[in-house]
Every structure is written in structure tokens, then in C-alpha cells.
Tab-separated table of C-alpha atoms in Angstrom:
chain	number	residue	atom	x	y	z
A	1	UNK	CA	-0.020	0.142	-0.152
A	2	UNK	CA	1.235	3.296	-0.488
A	3	UNK	CA	-0.447	7.159	-0.917
A	4	UNK	CA	0.168	8.107	-4.608
A	5	UNK	CA	-1.573	11.988	-3.772
A	6	UNK	CA	-2.015	14.162	-1.204
A	7	UNK	CA	-3.893	17.585	-1.515
A	8	UNK	CA	-4.404	19.642	1.519
A	9	UNK	CA	-6.810	22.496	1.494
A	10	UNK	CA	-7.164	24.949	4.462
A	11	UNK	CA	-5.096	22.377	7.069
A	12	UNK	CA	-3.453	23.996	9.565
A	13	UNK	CA	-0.566	26.234	7.745
A	14	UNK	CA	-1.378	24.995	4.137
A	15	UNK	CA	-3.966	26.896	2.276
A	16	UNK	CA	-3.347	24.643	-0.170
A	17	UNK	CA	-0.675	21.751	-1.186
A	18	UNK	CA	-1.303	19.023	-3.956
A	19	UNK	CA	1.713	16.728	-4.331
A	20	UNK	CA	2.366	13.540	-5.614
A	21	UNK	CA	4.335	10.648	-4.164
A	22	UNK	CA	5.703	7.106	-5.243
A	23	UNK	CA	6.333	4.048	-3.540
A	24	UNK	CA	9.260	4.320	-1.703
A	25	UNK	CA	10.982	6.949	0.659
A	26	UNK	CA	10.117	10.495	0.675
A	27	UNK	CA	11.471	13.150	3.342
A	28	UNK	CA	9.952	16.571	3.352
A	29	UNK	CA	12.706	18.669	4.726
A	30	UNK	CA	12.362	21.806	6.124
A	31	UNK	CA	12.913	24.355	9.242
A	32	UNK	CA	10.860	23.565	12.615
A	33	UNK	CA	7.513	25.555	12.571
A	34	UNK	CA	7.283	25.415	8.300
A	35	UNK	CA	4.134	22.639	8.075
A	36	UNK	CA	6.041	19.345	7.839
A	37	UNK	CA	4.579	17.587	10.549
A	38	UNK	CA	0.900	18.667	9.391
A	39	UNK	CA	1.341	16.481	6.111
A	40	UNK	CA	1.895	13.878	8.223
A	41	UNK	CA	-0.750	15.015	10.594
A	42	UNK	CA	-3.365	15.180	7.671
A	43	UNK	CA	-2.550	12.178	6.916
A	44	UNK	CA	-2.614	9.675	9.822
A	45	UNK	CA	-6.089	11.858	10.393
A	46	UNK	CA	-7.611	9.778	6.950
A	47	UNK	CA	-6.216	7.036	8.504
A	48	UNK	CA	-7.534	7.284	11.672
A	49	UNK	CA	-10.226	10.240	11.886
A	50	UNK	CA	-8.100	11.550	14.793
A	51	UNK	CA	-4.827	13.404	15.220
A	52	UNK	CA	-2.333	12.719	16.796
A	53	UNK	CA	-1.468	16.551	18.143
A	54	UNK	CA	-4.786	17.792	19.722
A	55	UNK	CA	-7.962	15.922	20.671
A	56	UNK	CA	-10.407	17.945	18.609
A	57	UNK	CA	-10.892	19.026	15.320
A	58	UNK	CA	-10.831	23.311	15.461
A	59	UNK	CA	-6.740	23.625	15.792
A	60	UNK	CA	-6.686	21.416	12.079
A	61	UNK	CA	-8.879	24.336	10.470
A	62	UNK	CA	-6.362	27.382	8.917
A	63	UNK	CA	-6.941	30.462	10.819
A	64	UNK	CA	-10.008	32.342	9.153
A	65	UNK	CA	-11.357	29.198	7.379
A	66	UNK	CA	-14.693	27.757	7.852
A	67	UNK	CA	-13.337	23.621	6.846
A	68	UNK	CA	-10.358	21.953	6.216
A	69	UNK	CA	-10.261	18.960	3.269
A	70	UNK	CA	-7.604	16.568	3.551
A	71	UNK	CA	-7.450	14.449	-0.399
A	72	UNK	CA	-6.032	11.442	-0.200
A	73	UNK	CA	-4.939	8.731	-3.445
A	74	UNK	CA	-3.883	5.362	-2.145
A	75	UNK	CA	-2.851	2.293	-4.342
A	76	UNK	CA	-3.103	-1.296	-2.684
A	77	UNK	CA	-3.114	-4.133	-4.504
A	78	UNK	CA	-2.380	-2.009	-7.781
A	79	UNK	CA	-6.305	-0.654	-7.000
A	80	UNK	CA	-7.071	2.869	-6.618
A	81	UNK	CA	-9.078	4.580	-3.998
A	82	UNK	CA	-9.781	8.365	-3.585
A	83	UNK	CA	-11.050	9.642	-0.387
A	84	UNK	CA	-12.118	13.098	0.667
A	85	UNK	CA	-12.531	14.316	3.974
A	86	UNK	CA	-14.418	17.693	4.634
A	87	UNK	CA	-13.445	18.646	8.363
A	88	UNK	CA	-15.836	21.122	10.260
A	89	UNK	CA	-15.474	22.473	13.460
A	90	UNK	CA	-18.332	21.543	16.328
A	91	UNK	CA	-20.109	19.688	12.964
A	92	UNK	CA	-19.929	15.847	12.073
A	93	UNK	CA	-17.233	15.790	9.488
A	94	UNK	CA	-18.209	14.946	5.256
A	95	UNK	CA	-16.059	11.919	3.305
A	96	UNK	CA	-16.404	10.962	-0.079
A	97	UNK	CA	-15.378	7.998	-1.375
A	98	UNK	CA	-13.865	7.562	-4.981
A	99	UNK	CA	-15.843	11.156	-5.807
A	100	UNK	CA	-19.207	9.381	-4.267
A	101	UNK	CA	-20.616	10.774	-0.439
A	102	UNK	CA	-20.885	8.051	2.043
A	103	UNK	CA	-22.783	8.454	4.661
A	104	UNK	CA	-20.856	8.485	7.712
A	105	UNK	CA	-16.892	9.639	7.568
A	106	UNK	CA	-16.286	6.183	9.059
A	107	UNK	CA	-17.008	4.517	5.927
A	108	UNK	CA	-13.752	5.285	4.727
A	109	UNK	CA	-11.423	4.078	7.792
A	110	UNK	CA	-9.870	1.031	6.619
A	111	UNK	CA	-8.515	2.571	3.325
A	112	UNK	CA	-5.574	4.460	4.408
A	113	UNK	CA	-3.788	1.708	6.722
A	114	UNK	CA	-0.595	3.714	8.484
A	115	UNK	CA	1.582	3.564	11.108
A	116	UNK	CA	2.587	6.422	12.759
A	117	UNK	CA	6.267	7.316	14.787
A	118	UNK	CA	6.347	10.942	16.227
A	119	UNK	CA	8.117	12.557	19.018
A	120	UNK	CA	4.520	12.455	20.859
A	121	UNK	CA	5.073	8.783	21.286
A	122	UNK	CA	6.929	9.400	24.417
A	123	UNK	CA	3.589	9.533	26.519
A	124	UNK	CA	2.982	5.842	25.465
A	125	UNK	CA	5.143	5.403	28.191
A	126	UNK	CA	5.153	8.320	30.463
A	127	UNK	CA	2.088	9.335	29.911
A	128	UNK	CA	-2.175	9.190	31.171
A	129	UNK	CA	-3.534	5.589	30.646
A	130	UNK	CA	-5.701	7.953	28.252
A	131	UNK	CA	-2.688	7.612	25.634
A	132	UNK	CA	-2.243	4.300	26.001
A	133	UNK	CA	-5.772	3.198	25.549
A	134	UNK	CA	-6.233	5.370	22.308
A	135	UNK	CA	-3.152	3.373	20.874
A	136	UNK	CA	-5.039	0.378	21.490
A	137	UNK	CA	-8.754	2.085	20.214
A	138	UNK	CA	-6.742	3.234	16.873
A	139	UNK	CA	-5.197	0.035	15.899
A	140	UNK	CA	-7.602	-2.549	16.635
A	141	UNK	CA	-9.280	0.103	14.503
A	142	UNK	CA	-7.565	0.547	11.983
A	143	UNK	CA	-7.301	-3.321	11.872
A	144	UNK	CA	-10.942	-3.618	12.487
A	145	UNK	CA	-12.793	-0.071	11.224
A	146	UNK	CA	-16.421	-1.963	12.204
A	147	UNK	CA	-14.793	-1.228	16.057
A	148	UNK	CA	-15.051	2.539	15.172
A	149	UNK	CA	-18.875	2.429	15.809
A	150	UNK	CA	-18.483	0.246	18.736
A	151	UNK	CA	-15.888	3.082	20.345
A	152	UNK	CA	-18.686	5.749	19.414
A	153	UNK	CA	-21.853	4.003	21.081
A	154	UNK	CA	-19.996	3.586	23.717
A	155	UNK	CA	-18.283	7.237	24.336
A	156	UNK	CA	-21.681	8.046	23.675
A	157	UNK	CA	-23.156	5.733	26.346
A	158	UNK	CA	-20.674	7.309	29.100
A	159	UNK	CA	-21.890	10.532	28.212
A	160	UNK	CA	-25.019	10.168	29.029
A	161	UNK	CA	-24.666	8.139	31.721
A	162	UNK	CA	-22.640	10.240	33.707
A	163	UNK	CA	-24.575	13.361	33.072
A	164	UNK	CA	-27.837	11.153	34.334
A	165	UNK	CA	-25.928	10.254	37.546
A	166	UNK	CA	-24.580	14.219	37.964
A	167	UNK	CA	-27.971	15.500	37.784
A	168	UNK	CA	-30.301	13.004	39.747
A	169	UNK	CA	-27.758	11.504	41.849
A	170	UNK	CA	-29.459	13.697	44.995
A	171	UNK	CA	-33.359	11.476	44.492
A	172	UNK	CA	-32.229	8.666	42.694
A	173	UNK	CA	-31.872	6.163	45.699
A	174	UNK	CA	-35.958	7.410	46.556
A	175	UNK	CA	-36.873	7.577	42.639
A	176	UNK	CA	-37.419	3.809	41.636
A	177	UNK	CA	-38.088	5.210	37.735
A	178	UNK	CA	-34.639	6.993	37.817
A	179	UNK	CA	-32.915	3.821	39.034
A	180	UNK	CA	-34.955	1.592	35.831
A	181	UNK	CA	-33.087	3.919	33.801
A	182	UNK	CA	-30.052	3.893	35.067
A	183	UNK	CA	-30.300	-0.156	34.876
A	184	UNK	CA	-31.007	-0.002	31.213
A	185	UNK	CA	-27.835	2.558	30.678
A	186	UNK	CA	-25.834	-0.309	32.588
A	187	UNK	CA	-27.005	-2.596	30.353
A	188	UNK	CA	-25.846	-0.196	27.088
A	189	UNK	CA	-22.588	0.413	28.877
A	190	UNK	CA	-21.936	-3.420	29.993
A	191	UNK	CA	-22.653	-4.536	26.063
A	192	UNK	CA	-20.435	-1.892	24.245
A	193	UNK	CA	-17.872	-2.266	27.036
A	194	UNK	CA	-17.599	-5.641	26.639
A	195	UNK	CA	-16.948	-5.622	23.274
A	196	UNK	CA	-14.483	-2.585	23.459
A	197	UNK	CA	-12.646	-4.631	25.973
A	198	UNK	CA	-12.910	-8.099	24.043
A	199	UNK	CA	-11.032	-6.019	21.087
A	200	UNK	CA	-8.381	-4.788	22.977
A	201	UNK	CA	-7.565	-8.280	25.213
A	202	UNK	CA	-7.508	-9.979	21.940
A	203	UNK	CA	-4.734	-7.282	20.225
A	204	UNK	CA	-2.382	-6.928	23.711
A	205	UNK	CA	-2.161	-10.958	23.049
A	206	UNK	CA	-1.495	-10.441	20.347
A	207	UNK	CA	0.826	-7.246	20.613
A	208	UNK	CA	3.099	-8.691	23.311
A	209	UNK	CA	5.181	-11.162	21.400
A	210	UNK	CA	6.118	-8.571	18.812
A	211	UNK	CA	6.616	-5.688	21.519
A	212	UNK	CA	8.990	-8.175	23.191
A	213	UNK	CA	11.107	-9.201	20.091
A	214	UNK	CA	10.810	-5.434	18.969
A	215	UNK	CA	12.313	-4.179	22.479
A	216	UNK	CA	15.157	-7.062	22.177
A	217	UNK	CA	15.930	-5.443	18.833
A	218	UNK	CA	16.416	-1.501	19.726
A	219	UNK	CA	17.693	-2.162	23.399
A	220	UNK	CA	19.622	-5.743	23.684
A	221	UNK	CA	20.737	-5.026	27.149
A	222	UNK	CA	18.250	-4.284	28.856
A	223	UNK	CA	14.965	-6.105	30.488
A	224	UNK	CA	12.784	-7.794	28.680
A	225	UNK	CA	9.389	-6.323	27.633
A	226	UNK	CA	6.084	-7.155	28.432
A	227	UNK	CA	2.014	-6.116	28.270
A	228	UNK	CA	-0.525	-6.637	30.652
A	229	UNK	CA	-4.297	-5.473	30.013
A	230	UNK	CA	-5.035	-3.433	33.429
A	231	UNK	CA	-9.156	-3.164	34.270
A	232	UNK	CA	-10.791	-1.184	36.256
A	233	UNK	CA	-13.105	-5.111	36.654
A	234	UNK	CA	-10.864	-7.280	38.740
A	235	UNK	CA	-12.532	-10.614	36.790
A	236	UNK	CA	-11.733	-9.056	33.563
A	237	UNK	CA	-8.117	-8.470	34.643
A	238	UNK	CA	-7.693	-11.710	35.575
A	239	UNK	CA	-9.267	-13.032	32.446
A	240	UNK	CA	-7.268	-11.145	30.441
A	241	UNK	CA	-4.287	-11.934	31.871
A	242	UNK	CA	-5.127	-15.697	31.377
A	243	UNK	CA	-5.690	-14.514	27.493
A	244	UNK	CA	-9.219	-14.672	27.800
A	245	UNK	CA	-11.224	-12.754	25.236
A	246	UNK	CA	-14.859	-13.525	25.818
A	247	UNK	CA	-17.406	-10.403	25.608
A	248	UNK	CA	-20.314	-12.222	26.924
A	249	UNK	CA	-18.015	-12.985	29.768
A	250	UNK	CA	-16.768	-9.179	30.508
A	251	UNK	CA	-20.164	-8.114	30.005
A	252	UNK	CA	-21.443	-10.292	33.271
A	253	UNK	CA	-18.183	-9.238	34.859
A	254	UNK	CA	-19.038	-5.500	34.295
A	255	UNK	CA	-22.921	-5.529	35.061
A	256	UNK	CA	-22.045	-6.989	38.197
A	257	UNK	CA	-19.210	-4.517	38.802
A	258	UNK	CA	-22.205	-1.553	38.317
A	259	UNK	CA	-24.322	-3.386	40.677
A	260	UNK	CA	-21.360	-3.434	43.215
A	261	UNK	CA	-20.331	0.248	42.204
A	262	UNK	CA	-23.563	1.736	42.361
A	263	UNK	CA	-23.329	3.257	45.719
A	264	UNK	CA	-19.903	5.052	44.626
A	265	UNK	CA	-21.609	6.571	41.513
A	266	UNK	CA	-24.489	7.965	43.528
A	267	UNK	CA	-22.633	9.446	46.070
A	268	UNK	CA	-19.639	11.204	43.556
A	269	UNK	CA	-22.295	11.186	40.508
A	270	UNK	CA	-18.784	9.613	38.340
A	271	UNK	CA	-19.131	6.732	35.789
A	272	UNK	CA	-16.667	4.643	37.953
A	273	UNK	CA	-16.525	1.395	35.872
A	274	UNK	CA	-15.549	0.385	32.195
A	275	UNK	CA	-12.983	0.412	29.459
A	276	UNK	CA	-12.283	4.415	29.730
A	277	UNK	CA	-11.203	3.920	33.140
A	278	UNK	CA	-8.384	0.812	31.783
A	279	UNK	CA	-5.175	1.034	31.397
A	280	UNK	CA	-2.230	-0.898	29.276
A	281	UNK	CA	0.627	-1.779	31.879
A	282	UNK	CA	4.017	-1.363	29.786
A	283	UNK	CA	6.550	-3.590	31.866
A	284	UNK	CA	10.565	-4.146	32.180
A	285	UNK	CA	11.247	-7.014	33.596
A	286	UNK	CA	9.388	-6.695	37.420
A	287	UNK	CA	8.950	-2.994	37.101
A	288	UNK	CA	6.470	-0.842	35.398
A	289	UNK	CA	7.827	1.260	32.734
A	290	UNK	CA	5.995	3.730	33.551
A	291	UNK	CA	8.171	5.639	36.416
A	292	UNK	CA	11.144	3.165	36.310
A	293	UNK	CA	12.197	3.775	32.657
A	294	UNK	CA	15.084	5.739	31.771
A	295	UNK	CA	14.918	7.774	29.307
A	296	UNK	CA	16.519	5.850	26.457
A	297	UNK	CA	14.176	2.486	27.438
A	298	UNK	CA	11.228	4.299	27.274
A	299	UNK	CA	11.886	5.468	23.919
A	300	UNK	CA	12.897	1.937	23.159
A	301	UNK	CA	9.365	0.491	24.539
A	302	UNK	CA	7.496	3.516	22.640
A	303	UNK	CA	9.336	2.560	19.209
A	304	UNK	CA	8.503	-1.041	20.051
A	305	UNK	CA	4.833	-0.519	20.427
A	306	UNK	CA	4.614	0.685	16.985
A	307	UNK	CA	6.878	-1.551	14.972
A	308	UNK	CA	4.480	-4.141	16.393
A	309	UNK	CA	1.586	-2.546	15.332
A	310	UNK	CA	3.215	-2.298	11.746
A	311	UNK	CA	4.137	-6.108	12.278
A	312	UNK	CA	0.551	-6.886	12.545
A	313	UNK	CA	-0.442	-5.012	10.189
A	314	UNK	CA	1.740	-6.162	7.794
A	315	UNK	CA	0.863	-9.922	8.733
A	316	UNK	CA	-2.464	-9.092	6.949
A	317	UNK	CA	-1.556	-9.109	3.486
A	318	UNK	CA	-0.276	-5.132	2.636
A	319	UNK	CA	2.563	-3.035	3.891
A	320	UNK	CA	0.875	0.218	5.973
A	321	UNK	CA	2.368	3.362	5.210
A	322	UNK	CA	4.590	4.595	7.363
A	323	UNK	CA	4.810	7.910	8.777
A	324	UNK	CA	8.255	9.538	10.615
A	325	UNK	CA	7.809	12.614	11.825
A	326	UNK	CA	10.893	13.730	13.008
A	327	UNK	CA	11.738	10.742	15.163
A	328	UNK	CA	15.232	10.389	13.839
A	329	UNK	CA	16.278	13.371	15.929
A	330	UNK	CA	14.486	12.508	18.814
A	331	UNK	CA	17.103	8.983	19.221
A	332	UNK	CA	20.909	8.277	19.740
A	333	UNK	CA	22.804	6.601	17.216
A	334	UNK	CA	21.804	2.751	18.383
A	335	UNK	CA	18.317	3.436	18.250
A	336	UNK	CA	18.329	5.192	14.848
A	337	UNK	CA	20.218	2.311	12.939
A	338	UNK	CA	17.701	-0.283	15.108
A	339	UNK	CA	14.443	1.812	13.668
A	340	UNK	CA	16.301	2.591	10.201
A	341	UNK	CA	16.683	-0.874	9.971
A	342	UNK	CA	13.302	-2.694	11.019
A	343	UNK	CA	11.815	-0.105	8.028
A	344	UNK	CA	14.213	-0.445	5.331
A	345	UNK	CA	11.620	-2.833	3.746
A	346	UNK	CA	8.793	-0.914	3.801
A	347	UNK	CA	6.535	-0.487	0.622
A	348	UNK	CA	6.626	3.559	1.321
A	349	UNK	CA	7.712	5.714	3.901
A	350	UNK	CA	7.124	9.244	4.309
A	351	UNK	CA	9.819	10.925	6.916
A	352	UNK	CA	9.904	15.008	8.395
A	353	UNK	CA	13.358	15.688	8.953
A	354	UNK	CA	14.468	19.244	10.155
A	355	UNK	CA	17.925	18.840	8.495
A	356	UNK	CA	18.901	16.080	5.923
A	357	UNK	CA	21.749	14.818	8.008
A	358	UNK	CA	18.734	13.197	10.173
A	359	UNK	CA	17.970	10.472	7.575
A	360	UNK	CA	20.056	7.675	7.516
A	361	UNK	CA	23.389	8.152	4.975
A	362	UNK	CA	22.252	4.968	3.542
A	363	UNK	CA	18.666	5.219	2.623
A	364	UNK	CA	17.316	6.552	-1.101
A	365	UNK	CA	14.908	8.927	-1.012
A	366	UNK	CA	13.329	11.888	-2.423
A	367	UNK	CA	13.414	15.254	-1.309
A	368	UNK	CA	10.702	17.588	-0.692
A	369	UNK	CA	11.735	20.993	0.035
A	370	UNK	CA	8.701	22.892	2.562
A	371	UNK	CA	9.188	26.503	3.024
A	372	UNK	CA	6.580	29.515	4.315
A	373	UNK	CA	5.794	32.535	2.433
A	374	UNK	CA	3.598	35.704	3.965
A	375	UNK	CA	0.642	36.765	2.184
A	376	UNK	CA	-2.734	38.678	3.620
A	377	UNK	CA	-3.888	35.979	5.073
A	378	UNK	CA	-0.761	35.561	7.120
A	379	UNK	CA	2.230	32.914	7.051
A	380	UNK	CA	1.525	30.158	4.761
A	381	UNK	CA	2.931	26.597	4.016
A	382	UNK	CA	4.541	25.880	0.361
A	383	UNK	CA	6.494	23.396	-1.636
A	384	UNK	CA	9.728	25.005	-2.873
A	385	UNK	CA	11.751	22.245	-4.074
């Protein structure tokens, strides 16, 4: 798989971009702040419908514009597919597939399969559980696009159930109809939550050996790497550790825990049970990576997670597009060499670099130079070579 063309309209610093790409290695070169990462971010957005840098769509739209458009043409096993995404802050995105409108933007998920390496990846090790949950959910959705609907339904249930708890908490104990309404939302949460957890646990089972192998290649003198799914429900955590993947079992466990935690939820007015409270525990030997790993070990673990994702996607039949956002500049010589070797045979690698020296010297690459110009609308990015 490779991206043959990318077009941007009013996406971040780009008022307009229209560039053809090739299989192989392409490097976007230019000073920091000139818009290189914005191209990578747009491609990642086309793959996941989310940004790796911000949690909302508003910052993606160029200042003064009403919407942004990301257009790609992807070649997969000789077949071309065109995806156009229209991003409007505060409104549902619109999408077209091969120039025809689709009912939901989620229908284009899976057309472009990417793996992204970025400086922000250090948060996978050192950041909050939300960063690691997002890693699992994005990868699971790339592999099985239908999971996007499960995630969206679950998020909606959590929002509405939390609102119910907050607004009715003072009288829920005595209001039987309100309690019945809460029972209904408990059922929805357990249903969607169990399917999401099952997808995550199954993914962790597959990732574990790949992460272990990738980490060993990046840091052969370090302790062995490991993964563990941590759940807010003890039964689910125990079953996940044993390799069990059963949505039915997880649903029953969620319902039982919701019943047990109901007094606490009514008291606090928050949703205390569900996959939105879970975590992916990263381990080095007998210790958690978070809080115990050195800077080098943290980078190796973050890279191992991305390399493991790449191997899982690759095993399914076609190479994903590799997006390397200024990552070589963050790594020491040994890790640069290990990463370069791991991705050497990829069908397409798109890289950003502030200086050409950041790119492995033995790579044959096409260089696209990125500049910045001033006009009446402010500074905007441009291709200058």
C-alpha cells in the first residue's frame, strides 16, 4: 500500500497542497514550524479520523477558514481509492470515497492504513492511561474499522450515563423510575464496553510477542519488555491475564461491578466502571516502565509499540504506510540504526526532518523541500523543491 497523492485545503498552515508521491522513501525537509508535520498529521487523520497532536478538530482548520479538506489517493495491490475528508469544527465530518459521498466518515476507515512514529510517542510510556488506550483503540480500529462504531456508541453511553448520575444523584435512591433508567444505561455500557474490551484484550495478546521482539532488537542489553491489560474490574483483569477473550464473560463482569459500585457512583456522580478507566501496563522485567524506565528505555518501549503495530498490520497482507515524524532527531545512533533497519523493506516511508543529516546516510530518498511564505492571510506553508 502507498499514498500516490495528497491534497490539503486550509489544513493548519497549508492553504493549499497538491503533491504526487511514490512508493519508497520520501522526506519532507524544512525548518521546524514550516508545516512538515502537518502533512503527516493529515495522512494520519485520513487513516484514523483523529490527530496525534490534538484532541479536537478545531485546531486543524486554518485560521480564518470555515473548513479543512484532506484528499488522498491510495494504491493497494494495484487498485486506486480516493478519499476526501471535509473537517468542520463542531460538526460531523463529511467524506467521499472515489468522489461519491458516504453516509458517515467512518466508512472510509481502513482505506489508508498507516503506522505513525512521532515525538509524542514518549507519552505512550510516560503519559496518562488515556494515551495508551488511544494507542490500542486506534490500532484495533485500523485493523477492524467496524470497531469505530462500537467506540462511538460506548463514548455516547458514558456521556449520557454520567449526565444522568450528575443530574439525578440527589434523588436517585428514592426515585424508582430513575433507577430503572440507570439500569437501562448499565446494560448499554456493559454491552458496548465488553465488545471494546474484548477487542483490546485480543490485540494485547497479539502485540505482546511482537513488542517483546521489537524491544529486544532496539535495546538488547535491557530487561525484557511485556504488556498487561489492566481493568477497573478484577474479574476482567484476571481473565485478560490468562489470555481469555470473551465479550459475554466481560459483559457479565461489567454488570456485576456496576451493581457493586452503584452506591459510590451515586455518591460521586461519575461513571466508575468501564473500559474508559482501563490501562495498558508496560513492563520492563518486574517493574512498570512508567516511573522506572530510563529515557532511552522509554524511547525503546515507545518504538517497540509502533513496530509491533507495523508487524501486525503487515502480516495481514499489505504493508501499511510508515509515517516518521521527526523521530530520527529524537534517537541516539544505535536506536536510529535499529529503526532504520526495521523499516528498510517497507513499501512506502514518509519522513519529516529539519535537516537532511537526520536521515540515515545509506537511504535512497526523494526530497521535498518545505518553505513558508507571507501573504495577506498570514504565513502559509509551500512546497519549494
